[in-house]
Amino acid sequence: MQHKTQLTLSFLLSQVLLLACAEDLECVPGFQQKVFYIEQPFEFTVDQPVLNLEFDDCKGNNKLNFEVSNPDFKVERDGSLVALKNISEAGRALFVHARSEHAEDMAEILIVGANEKHGALKEIFKIEGNLGIPRQKRAILATPILIPENQRPPFPRSVGKVISSEGTEGAKFRLSGKGVDQDPKGIFRINEISGDVSVTRALDREAIANYELEVEVTDISGKTIDGPVRLDISVIDQNDNRPMFKEGPYVGHVMEGSPTGTTVMRMTAFDADDSSTDNALLRYNILKQTPTKPSPNMFYIDPEKGDIVTVVSPVLLDRETMETPKYELVIEAKDMGGLDVGLTGTATATILIDDKNDHPPEFTKKEFQATVKEGVTGVIVNLTVGDRDDPATGAWRAVYTIINGNPGQSFEIHTNPQTNEGMLSVVKPLDYEISAFHTLLIKVENEDPLIPDIAYGPSSTATVQITVEDVNEGPVFHPNPMTVTKQENIPIGSVVLTVNATDPDTLQHQTIRYSVHKDPAGWLEINPTNGTIGTTAVLDRESPYVQNNIYTALFLAIDSGNPPATGTGTLHITLEDVNDNVPSLYPTLAKVCDDAKDLRVVVLGASDKDLHPNTDPFKFELSKQSGPEKLWRITKLNNTHAQVVLLQNLKKANYNIPISVTDSGKPPLTNNTELKLQVCSCKKSKMDCSATDALHISMTLILLSLFSLFCL
């Protein structure tokens, strides 16, 4: 038979166990062999025994019952493993759980390749192998223990037994390790006399799958007399975890018109159970599709990989003919390879049908009309288009272009982002007298290019007929602003300029009248008929109304329309300077002590409102002094300052010193001024000018003032 090789291997393993333990061990409850190997390739035939599993609870196996982790198999009362249907592979591992009135145990069946068999035998015969079979005689035998997770009460319950061949009086078993005296503590315990190992509560393989404990034998005082020996406890998986979709939300996109079989997205679920068993072997299925049109089966999911692909023809995958471009699929993941006994988990996949530019924009009509008044700018008409593509994409958004009728660039067109309409605007004012009608040819395209087999048609162009309405426009000055240069102080009534304004409404025969609009200094007038501007007052360059030598006035030109229209012209008069301002002298008062040692009285300065060359350099002179002796003199310091010096000390009194200052204009202008000099008595740094009707001021301040003026 096809399973002879497997049976031979099983028999060999059982003989190894018997030979290793026959001399030292009494009956150990449970499976007499914990691990079985089946070599691939192997076909399991219905009702044909595959393996013989030997279980002995050492008390007659009363009410013995077997459970198999794979539903395609069963175990007969005599321990024969039988396939329930023809299958070529049962998964990489099977687990058989046996229970009687007095014991329960777990055996593992592994399916291995031919090259794995010899390696498996080597593992069996290791000194500290998985089966715990020694190559030499040992005092402690601690075979591995297999415990199903999620066992039901009552607890504690026996799960295995440790045996010692040494019969030392008062000897005790001691168990240690993670799960005993290390966190999580108290899960396992051992009967220190009999060696029975028990578990105190249900185990969770997903929390801890394996426990590595140590067993030793101690004397009455607690001293170790044998061991420690490792005791491996493995938690056998049960299908207690549902598949879970953890990476949502799941959103996929597929372009409309995509070929059948286009992959949209992948759905992957997670199962916390043992990945080497069917407990975590997942299969995927589509439970529901919403909406169900144009086909209830628009998509297919690969049951093993979870890839969602399209199954309808590209013609049906048309976004513009669908009820909605969004589909929702309820995806189910089932473990146990998709068998009915498997646990399930679900998630929703949202699939969006993306638009491609397969519909060109089209004008809603071939011709649009617009009316605009001349001289006005802004939007004059909105051009409407239709497009069946997705409004949220560049396949829908319109781009407008004026392709004819706009040589002066008077028009522009922009897209309204909300409505997709073309907003046609006047950006340069139109002139009715030049052209009363305009015809524009406009085309519309999409931001995104059309797909290759689609082209823009005649409906993607339209004409716009624009009518310009005549309005009464105000007269226009030529030039504007107007500039003229005049000397200040020209005679009253002098002609400044004759302005020229014309009426743009050449088709209307209208007359123009002129008037003054703004004349800040009141110097000008204008002839209302011919536009001649004349002076009504003297023009003064030094006036506060003149800025940077320029005087500005505004004039109006008013036509005879109904209502009349007005135009404004600006006149800039540049005023040339003439020498019409005499120099001024400062200061006009000086003080000095009657016993002063420094007879420099004061530094005089001069200024002039005129411009060069009608200002400095200034000429300073003293008028003829009366009396036989000269009392003072004046000395020029620079172009704008001179020094007055006493020639001798004077008595306390007031003196008037006549001084003349002359500018450099042609002809020059002279200003005759008297400098008032107060001679005061000075004692203890105090100046007394009371006898001279002078101000009381400290000598220190006078000296500082004189020093400052001198340093100029």
XYZ file of C-alpha atoms in Angstrom:
712
model
C 0.000 0.000 0.000
C 0.993 3.607 -0.495
C 1.363 4.232 3.183
C 3.824 1.404 3.876
C 6.739 3.824 4.137
C 4.897 5.893 6.712
C 3.914 2.863 8.749
C 7.492 1.610 8.686
C 8.711 4.978 10.010
C 6.050 4.991 12.700
C 6.931 1.429 13.729
C 10.623 2.363 13.934
C 9.851 5.348 16.130
C 7.665 3.288 18.437
C 10.387 0.657 18.789
C 12.901 3.377 19.671
C 10.611 4.576 22.421
C 10.091 1.079 23.797
C 13.782 0.220 23.766
C 14.763 3.467 25.439
C 12.235 3.227 28.240
C 11.517 -0.488 28.786
C 14.128 -0.986 31.480
C 13.402 2.164 33.479
C 9.751 3.224 33.025
C 6.422 2.045 34.248
C 3.207 2.766 32.276
C 3.017 6.447 31.270
C -0.578 7.625 30.555
C -1.208 9.140 27.096
C 0.020 8.588 23.584
C 2.917 6.191 23.534
C 4.282 8.152 20.575
C 3.878 11.946 20.457
C 4.993 12.791 16.923
C 4.292 11.007 13.605
C 5.727 11.758 10.158
C 4.083 11.153 6.762
C 6.280 11.478 3.694
C 5.094 13.366 0.608
C 3.941 12.720 -2.058
C 1.054 10.808 -0.545
C -2.569 10.352 -1.517
C -5.072 9.739 1.242
C -7.688 7.201 0.103
C -11.172 7.134 1.586
C -11.560 4.708 4.523
C -7.946 3.535 4.234
C -5.904 3.636 7.499
C -2.990 6.031 7.343
C -1.422 5.624 10.787
C -2.057 3.706 13.970
C -2.039 5.968 17.052
C -1.473 4.098 20.317
C -3.056 5.654 23.411
C -2.995 4.087 26.908
C -4.344 5.703 30.064
C -2.892 2.759 32.041
C -6.400 1.931 33.323
C -8.134 0.279 30.405
C -8.905 3.264 28.121
C -12.508 3.416 29.301
C -14.634 5.875 27.243
C -11.707 6.716 24.992
C -12.503 9.431 22.411
C -10.356 10.966 19.624
C -10.619 14.438 17.993
C -8.704 15.520 14.844
C -7.830 19.159 14.005
C -8.542 18.587 10.294
C -12.210 17.679 9.535
C -11.110 15.576 6.540
C -9.855 12.876 8.936
C -11.119 10.799 11.841
C -9.559 8.345 14.336
C -11.235 4.983 14.945
C -11.689 3.498 18.423
C -8.565 1.397 17.905
C -6.440 4.461 17.065
C -6.416 4.141 13.260
C -6.187 7.475 11.403
C -8.589 7.334 8.403
C -9.172 9.856 5.559
C -12.809 10.838 4.950
C -12.239 11.866 1.326
C -9.644 11.658 -1.422
C -7.072 14.407 -0.806
C -3.465 14.754 -1.885
C -2.271 16.860 1.049
C -3.762 17.577 4.431
C -1.683 20.574 5.419
C 1.678 20.619 7.074
C 0.393 19.489 10.481
C -2.477 17.563 12.091
C -3.235 17.278 15.782
C -5.084 14.429 17.463
C -6.575 14.961 20.894
C -7.407 11.813 22.913
C -9.395 11.736 26.168
C -10.544 8.911 28.453
C -11.954 8.795 31.978
C -8.460 8.894 33.476
C -6.160 10.692 31.037
C -5.918 12.908 27.983
C -3.052 13.703 25.622
C -2.156 15.252 22.277
C -0.227 13.785 19.333
C 1.148 15.673 16.326
C 1.252 14.359 12.738
C 3.683 16.148 10.393
C 3.749 15.839 6.592
C 7.358 16.064 5.406
C 9.247 15.739 2.143
C 11.579 12.857 1.389
C 14.632 14.928 2.235
C 13.090 15.980 5.518
C 12.545 12.423 6.818
C 16.173 11.691 7.660
C 16.550 15.071 9.294
C 13.485 14.348 11.373
C 14.960 11.036 12.552
C 18.157 12.843 13.544
C 16.138 15.207 15.668
C 14.437 12.269 17.355
C 17.737 10.744 18.434
C 19.301 13.924 19.825
C 20.244 13.681 23.495
C 17.800 16.456 24.366
C 15.441 15.918 21.407
C 11.833 16.999 21.011
C 10.596 13.642 22.251
C 12.874 13.696 25.251
C 14.205 10.205 24.448
C 17.690 9.722 25.981
C 20.437 7.879 24.246
C 21.565 6.641 27.617
C 19.915 5.708 30.849
C 18.619 8.693 32.820
C 17.038 8.862 36.273
C 14.396 11.461 35.142
C 12.185 11.042 32.086
C 10.321 14.241 31.095
C 8.576 13.685 27.770
C 7.158 16.755 25.965
C 3.589 17.687 26.850
C 1.046 18.931 24.292
C -1.929 20.901 25.685
C -4.840 22.233 23.609
C -5.571 25.910 24.179
C -8.929 27.062 25.559
C -9.640 23.941 27.613
C -12.797 24.052 29.667
C -12.954 23.707 33.458
C -12.598 21.982 35.833
C -9.044 23.000 36.751
C -6.471 21.968 37.680
C -6.288 19.050 35.301
C -3.513 16.571 34.687
C -1.601 17.019 31.432
C 1.416 14.712 31.811
C 3.758 12.900 34.134
C 7.432 13.058 35.012
C 9.058 9.765 36.060
C 12.227 9.110 38.051
C 13.853 5.638 38.176
C 15.673 6.521 41.386
C 13.663 5.415 44.387
C 15.402 7.573 46.975
C 13.387 7.787 50.153
C 11.878 11.232 50.713
C 12.762 12.396 47.192
C 10.517 15.077 45.702
C 9.907 16.542 42.254
C 10.402 20.277 41.797
C 9.202 22.255 38.735
C 10.505 25.716 37.770
C 10.560 28.167 34.903
C 8.273 30.593 33.058
C 4.712 29.667 33.964
C 5.645 28.220 37.348
C 7.744 30.500 39.525
C 8.334 33.114 36.777
C 5.759 35.371 35.167
C 3.176 34.389 34.292
C 3.330 32.495 37.564
C 1.190 29.581 38.755
C 0.065 28.180 35.409
C 1.679 24.774 35.940
C 2.297 22.703 39.057
C 3.745 19.265 39.773
C 2.840 16.674 42.376
C 6.113 16.446 44.227
C 5.526 12.782 45.075
C 3.899 11.290 41.949
C 5.364 13.643 39.299
C 1.960 14.415 37.817
C 2.039 17.746 35.938
C -1.200 19.756 35.889
C -2.368 23.025 34.384
C -4.372 25.472 36.524
C -6.223 27.430 33.861
C -6.994 27.616 30.156
C -4.049 28.528 27.908
C -3.904 30.930 24.972
C -1.500 29.919 22.205
C -1.628 33.421 20.734
C -0.250 34.770 24.021
C 2.400 32.083 24.677
C 2.867 29.115 22.370
C 5.644 27.245 24.183
C 6.860 26.880 27.764
C 10.340 25.600 28.592
C 10.331 24.286 32.157
C 12.888 22.408 34.228
C 12.297 19.371 36.464
C 14.633 18.205 39.184
C 14.536 15.740 42.050
C 15.457 16.952 45.539
C 15.993 15.259 48.891
C 14.123 16.075 52.084
C 16.329 19.107 52.723
C 15.643 20.512 49.250
C 19.049 19.684 47.820
C 19.051 18.637 44.170
C 19.931 15.000 43.707
C 19.054 14.679 40.000
C 18.432 17.079 37.132
C 17.481 19.577 36.160
C 15.919 18.112 33.012
C 14.058 20.262 30.467
C 10.319 19.778 30.150
C 8.799 21.252 26.984
C 5.118 22.140 27.013
C 3.567 23.162 23.672
C 0.163 24.807 23.375
C -1.805 23.288 20.515
C -3.712 25.778 18.418
C -7.468 25.792 18.144
C -9.470 27.800 15.703
C -10.407 30.521 18.178
C -9.500 33.651 16.213
C -11.539 35.117 13.397
C -9.837 36.639 10.378
C -9.515 40.405 10.720
C -9.049 43.161 8.147
C -6.721 45.615 9.866
C -5.590 47.953 7.088
C -8.848 49.702 6.183
C -10.436 51.749 4.891
C -10.002 49.858 1.629
C -10.374 52.116 -1.414
C -9.407 51.109 -4.937
C -9.468 52.923 -8.282
C -9.906 51.588 -11.794
C -10.022 53.598 -14.996
C -13.225 53.367 -16.980
C -12.915 51.220 -20.101
C -10.140 49.110 -18.540
C -9.754 45.635 -20.062
C -11.285 42.608 -18.386
C -8.977 41.199 -15.711
C -7.539 44.569 -14.597
C -6.375 44.361 -10.985
C -8.067 47.001 -8.825
C -6.712 46.363 -5.327
C -5.716 43.658 -2.843
C -7.607 42.741 0.327
C -5.544 40.995 2.991
C -6.864 39.692 6.298
C -4.934 38.530 9.379
C -5.634 35.452 11.499
C -3.883 35.168 14.860
C -4.096 31.353 14.850
C -1.189 29.052 13.983
C -0.120 29.890 10.434
C 1.074 26.318 9.886
C -2.445 24.954 10.336
C -5.737 25.316 8.558
C -6.858 27.494 11.457
C -5.127 30.390 9.708
C -5.545 29.230 6.108
C -7.743 31.973 4.619
C -9.965 32.073 1.581
C -11.670 35.209 0.222
C -15.106 35.699 -1.272
C -17.336 38.597 -2.408
C -20.582 38.472 -0.433
C -22.329 41.520 -1.871
C -21.934 44.189 -4.565
C -23.695 47.555 -4.384
C -25.041 48.705 -6.832
C -25.741 45.621 -8.912
C -25.898 47.408 -12.289
C -24.902 47.186 -15.086
C -23.894 43.696 -13.877
C -24.271 42.002 -10.475
C -20.797 40.532 -10.950
C -18.591 43.456 -11.896
C -15.618 42.159 -9.923
C -13.945 38.920 -8.851
C -11.627 38.278 -5.909
C -8.826 35.730 -6.004
C -9.768 33.364 -3.144
C -6.156 32.811 -2.082
C -4.393 36.129 -2.784
C -7.290 38.547 -2.192
C -6.719 40.425 -5.480
C -9.882 42.143 -6.769
C -10.068 42.273 -10.585
C -12.623 43.431 -13.136
C -14.650 40.742 -14.905
C -16.943 42.836 -17.124
C -16.136 44.039 -20.609
C -14.612 47.511 -21.087
C -17.879 48.644 -22.708
C -19.839 48.080 -19.479
C -17.127 49.759 -17.430
C -18.346 53.161 -18.667
C -18.501 55.809 -15.971
C -20.957 58.005 -17.879
C -23.587 55.214 -18.209
C -23.371 53.973 -14.619
C -25.819 54.875 -11.869
C -22.860 55.851 -9.740
C -19.091 55.623 -10.263
C -18.676 54.108 -6.784
C -19.121 50.426 -5.953
C -19.019 48.850 -2.505
C -18.075 45.198 -2.095
C -18.557 43.226 1.121
C -15.520 40.948 1.272
C -15.466 37.820 3.454
C -12.330 36.082 4.701
C -12.866 32.536 6.067
C -10.264 30.349 7.770
C -10.048 26.535 7.671
C -9.352 26.929 3.956
C -12.856 28.266 3.363
C -14.712 25.231 4.792
C -18.121 25.763 6.312
C -16.714 25.168 9.806
C -14.284 28.062 9.408
C -14.576 31.403 11.192
C -15.222 34.505 9.105
C -14.443 38.197 9.086
C -15.736 40.858 6.708
C -14.718 44.271 5.401
C -16.043 46.708 2.833
C -14.026 47.565 -0.254
C -14.900 50.821 -2.024
C -14.047 50.864 -5.722
C -14.136 54.143 -7.657
C -14.438 54.175 -11.425
C -12.035 56.899 -12.498
C -12.876 59.078 -15.435
C -10.851 59.381 -18.594
C -11.343 62.176 -21.083
C -13.574 60.377 -23.577
C -16.108 63.213 -24.025
C -15.095 66.594 -25.493
C -16.725 69.774 -24.136
C -19.510 71.194 -26.331
C -21.046 74.676 -26.422
C -24.741 74.712 -25.549
C -25.364 76.895 -28.623
C -23.443 77.953 -31.676
C -23.782 81.728 -31.229
C -23.846 83.997 -28.185
C -24.909 87.665 -28.064
C -23.435 90.447 -25.893
C -23.955 94.210 -25.562
C -21.460 96.574 -23.941
C -21.230 100.339 -23.595
C -18.158 101.977 -24.962
C -15.553 102.911 -22.384
C -16.647 100.140 -19.998
C -14.568 97.094 -18.919
C -15.560 93.824 -17.213
C -17.435 90.584 -17.926
C -19.984 90.964 -20.718
C -21.248 87.374 -21.266
C -20.894 83.836 -19.824
C -20.443 81.062 -22.389
C -21.988 77.739 -21.326
C -20.688 74.284 -22.244
C -21.607 70.689 -21.470
C -19.193 67.863 -20.674
C -20.159 64.346 -19.581
C -16.843 63.657 -17.866
C -16.166 63.795 -14.117
C -16.497 67.415 -12.850
C -13.709 66.813 -10.340
C -11.090 66.115 -13.005
C -9.179 67.829 -15.773
C -11.250 65.793 -18.223
C -14.192 68.106 -17.384
C -12.559 71.455 -16.648
C -12.746 73.730 -19.690
C -10.060 75.940 -21.214
C -11.313 78.709 -23.547
C -9.318 80.433 -26.302
C -10.217 83.362 -28.563
C -8.977 82.209 -31.965
C -10.260 85.084 -34.148
C -11.625 88.639 -33.920
C -9.376 90.058 -31.196
C -6.461 91.814 -32.945
C -6.299 94.654 -30.409
C -6.402 92.256 -27.448
C -9.452 94.105 -26.130
C -11.070 90.846 -24.941
C -10.043 88.074 -22.570
C -11.808 84.887 -21.531
C -11.389 82.929 -18.295
C -13.011 79.792 -16.873
C -15.390 79.970 -13.919
C -14.041 77.135 -11.691
C -17.474 76.440 -10.165
C -19.668 76.393 -13.272
C -17.074 75.688 -16.001
C -18.522 78.647 -17.949
C -16.342 80.891 -20.075
C -16.386 84.466 -18.729
C -15.774 86.817 -21.676
C -14.469 90.213 -20.517
C -13.586 93.570 -22.054
C -10.115 94.500 -20.780
C -9.506 97.523 -23.040
C -12.413 100.019 -23.368
C -14.157 99.805 -26.741
C -14.751 102.868 -28.937
C -18.111 103.083 -30.643
C -16.737 105.606 -33.123
C -14.075 103.099 -34.260
C -16.234 99.965 -34.396
C -19.786 99.381 -33.226
C -19.686 95.575 -33.754
C -17.225 92.789 -32.966
C -17.377 89.078 -33.844
C -15.240 86.628 -31.876
C -14.583 82.958 -32.633
C -13.947 80.942 -29.478
C -12.923 77.321 -28.979
C -13.138 75.211 -25.825
C -10.903 72.300 -24.794
C -10.234 70.283 -21.634
C -7.280 70.621 -19.310
C -6.481 66.945 -19.947
C -5.961 65.670 -23.500
C -8.670 63.560 -25.098
C -8.070 59.853 -25.493
C -6.639 58.983 -28.920
C -9.865 57.807 -30.556
C -11.831 60.951 -29.555
C -11.485 64.388 -31.230
C -12.894 67.892 -30.756
C -15.827 68.478 -33.096
C -17.689 71.517 -34.510
C -19.619 71.890 -31.237
C -16.378 72.776 -29.484
C -16.342 76.210 -31.207
C -18.813 79.090 -31.033
C -19.115 82.718 -32.165
C -19.906 85.736 -29.983
C -21.597 88.777 -31.549
C -20.786 91.927 -29.535
C -22.683 95.195 -30.001
C -21.048 98.399 -28.718
C -23.445 101.086 -27.480
C -22.581 104.760 -27.986
C -22.305 106.953 -24.859
C -21.663 110.688 -24.525
C -17.961 110.754 -23.747
C -16.284 113.715 -22.148
C -13.945 115.947 -24.179
C -10.271 115.010 -24.102
C -7.446 117.535 -23.603
C -4.425 117.237 -25.868
C -1.904 116.844 -24.396
C -2.773 115.982 -20.835
C -1.107 117.065 -18.664
C -0.155 120.353 -20.345
C 3.152 122.013 -19.413
C 4.430 125.574 -19.881
C 7.325 127.598 -18.481
C 6.876 131.261 -17.411
C 8.848 133.815 -15.431
C 7.347 134.788 -12.133
C 6.063 138.351 -11.850
C 4.875 138.478 -15.481
C 2.280 141.235 -15.954
C -1.334 140.605 -15.019
C -3.330 139.632 -18.105
C -0.449 137.792 -19.731
C -1.394 134.753 -21.843
C -0.109 131.507 -20.322
C -1.445 128.932 -22.802
C -4.341 128.136 -25.116
C -5.654 124.637 -24.361
C -7.095 122.226 -26.919
C -9.848 119.702 -26.129
C -11.718 117.535 -28.630
C -14.936 115.542 -28.390
C -14.489 111.758 -28.998
C -18.124 111.595 -30.160
C -17.204 112.449 -33.714
C -20.598 111.336 -35.021
C -22.305 113.886 -32.791
C -21.803 117.568 -33.607
C -21.286 119.132 -30.166
C -19.674 122.354 -28.941
C -17.159 122.615 -26.064
C -16.935 125.232 -23.303
C -14.043 125.672 -20.850
C -13.921 126.624 -17.162
C -11.470 126.730 -14.258
C -11.833 123.694 -12.009
C -9.027 124.175 -9.476
C -6.772 127.265 -9.153
C -5.298 127.166 -5.592
C -3.740 130.690 -5.631
C -6.436 132.348 -7.772
C -3.939 133.500 -10.374
C -5.586 132.259 -13.617
C -8.654 132.547 -15.838
C -9.735 130.771 -19.061
C -11.709 131.964 -22.054
C -14.788 129.675 -22.110
C -14.914 129.619 -25.896
C -11.365 129.371 -27.225
C -9.573 127.966 -24.116
C -7.014 130.772 -23.718
C -5.579 130.894 -20.167
C -4.411 134.264 -18.810
C -3.144 135.656 -15.472
C -5.358 137.554 -13.046
C -2.598 138.104 -10.460
C 1.182 138.159 -10.229
C 2.754 134.706 -10.376
C 5.063 134.201 -7.404
C 7.552 131.364 -7.378
C 8.035 131.792 -3.621
C 4.297 131.219 -2.941
C 3.355 128.239 -0.694
C 1.105 127.053 -3.550
C 4.184 126.392 -5.661
C 5.886 123.033 -5.186
C 9.361 122.481 -6.648
C 8.919 125.588 -8.809
C 5.714 124.154 -10.376
C 2.222 125.579 -10.017
C -0.624 123.146 -10.855
C -4.158 124.072 -11.960
C -7.081 122.000 -13.324
C -9.495 122.997 -16.111
C -12.752 121.529 -17.413
C -13.973 120.996 -20.959
C -17.759 120.509 -21.103
C -19.623 119.356 -24.211
C -23.188 120.265 -25.193
C -24.587 116.751 -24.888
C -27.687 115.783 -22.875
C -26.598 115.257 -20.220
C -23.342 117.105 -20.842
C -20.063 115.212 -20.447
C -16.972 116.674 -18.854
C -13.268 116.156 -19.370
C -10.524 117.367 -17.038
C -7.162 118.761 -18.061
C -4.123 119.414 -15.871
C -1.813 122.403 -16.389
C 1.721 122.502 -14.903
C 3.364 125.965 -14.955
C 7.086 125.914 -14.278
C 8.002 129.345 -12.775
C 11.428 130.769 -13.510
C 12.997 132.784 -10.712
C 13.661 136.543 -10.901
C 15.510 138.585 -8.284
C 12.486 139.944 -6.457
C 13.447 139.259 -2.836
C 16.005 141.281 -0.829
C 18.327 139.384 1.510
C 17.373 139.208 5.193
C 19.884 139.547 8.084
C 20.016 137.674 11.402
C 20.364 138.211 14.280
C 19.339 141.848 14.741
C 20.266 142.058 18.463
C 23.667 141.562 20.145
C 25.020 142.055 23.719
C 28.507 142.599 25.056
C 30.100 143.419 28.465
C 31.513 146.864 28.949
C 34.816 145.351 30.079
C 34.893 142.446 27.633
C 38.323 141.296 26.574
C 36.967 139.577 23.435
C 35.475 142.380 21.330
C 33.998 140.060 18.667
C 30.384 140.975 19.098
C 28.377 138.742 16.811
C 28.414 136.608 13.661
C 25.757 137.779 11.178
C 24.111 135.527 8.573
C 22.075 136.384 5.463
C 19.422 134.409 3.484
C 17.408 134.999 0.335
C 14.130 133.374 -0.929
C 15.342 133.574 -4.492
C 17.365 130.926 -6.332
C 20.914 131.058 -7.577
C 22.322 133.202 -9.055
C 20.020 135.676 -7.279
C 21.232 134.847 -3.753
C 24.754 134.504 -2.325
C 27.519 135.363 -2.248
C 26.301 138.293 -0.153
C 28.101 141.588 0.317
C 28.154 142.959 3.935
C 28.925 146.666 4.582
C 28.812 149.201 7.452
C 27.237 152.559 6.857
C 29.420 155.608 7.496
C 30.158 155.945 11.253
C 29.597 159.352 12.912
C 32.297 160.975 15.089
C 36.057 161.251 14.841
C 36.708 157.663 15.977
C 35.556 154.430 14.432
C 33.920 152.133 17.006
C 33.376 148.879 15.035
C 34.090 147.091 11.816
C 32.539 144.181 9.828
C 34.556 141.354 8.293
C 33.240 138.784 5.774
C 33.670 135.170 6.908
C 32.189 133.316 3.894
C 29.505 133.776 1.199
C 26.686 133.964 3.742
C 28.229 135.180 7.075
C 30.181 138.172 8.426
C 31.782 139.083 11.817
C 31.046 142.367 13.718
C 33.986 143.433 15.955
C 34.243 146.349 18.431
C 37.394 148.382 18.112
C 37.315 149.464 21.795
C 35.348 148.953 24.974
C 32.213 151.040 25.132
C 30.252 152.451 28.004
C 27.089 150.808 29.142
C 24.440 151.939 26.628
C 22.438 150.937 23.529
C 23.986 151.359 20.087
C 22.498 150.989 16.595
C 24.939 149.735 13.974
C 23.718 150.355 10.384
C 24.528 147.388 8.101
C 23.680 146.768 4.463
C 23.617 143.303 2.787
C 23.441 142.927 -1.015
C 22.676 139.747 -3.083
C 24.298 138.662 -6.366
C 21.270 139.173 -8.614
C 21.213 141.200 -11.776
C 20.349 143.805 -10.892
C 21.342 143.185 -7.234
C 19.000 143.979 -4.338
C 20.189 145.518 -1.032
C 18.654 145.374 2.442
C 19.664 148.116 4.953
C 19.292 146.889 8.526
C 20.313 148.212 11.950
C 21.978 145.820 14.385
C 20.981 146.749 17.958
C 24.013 146.420 20.255
C 23.540 146.450 24.054
C 26.667 147.179 26.174
C 26.017 145.811 29.683
C 27.848 145.694 33.029
C 29.071 142.235 33.980
C 29.959 141.218 37.520
C 30.497 137.696 38.854
C 29.389 136.140 35.573
C 26.125 138.113 35.630
C 25.192 140.516 32.892
C 23.231 143.637 33.876
C 21.598 145.395 30.958
C 18.888 147.153 32.966
C 20.157 150.586 32.170
C 20.007 149.700 28.526
C 16.557 148.093 28.668
C 18.220 144.797 27.856
C 17.122 141.288 28.825
C 18.680 139.615 31.898
C 20.804 136.766 30.589
C 23.908 135.049 31.934
C 27.313 135.919 30.510
C 28.048 132.235 30.024
C 25.091 131.808 27.656
C 26.150 134.950 25.692
C 29.672 133.629 25.242
C 28.390 130.179 24.182
C 26.076 131.846 21.684
C 28.853 133.968 20.228
C 31.139 130.950 20.013
C 28.484 128.921 18.159
C 27.868 131.677 15.649
C 31.570 132.159 15.087
C 32.056 128.463 14.346
C 29.580 128.675 11.471
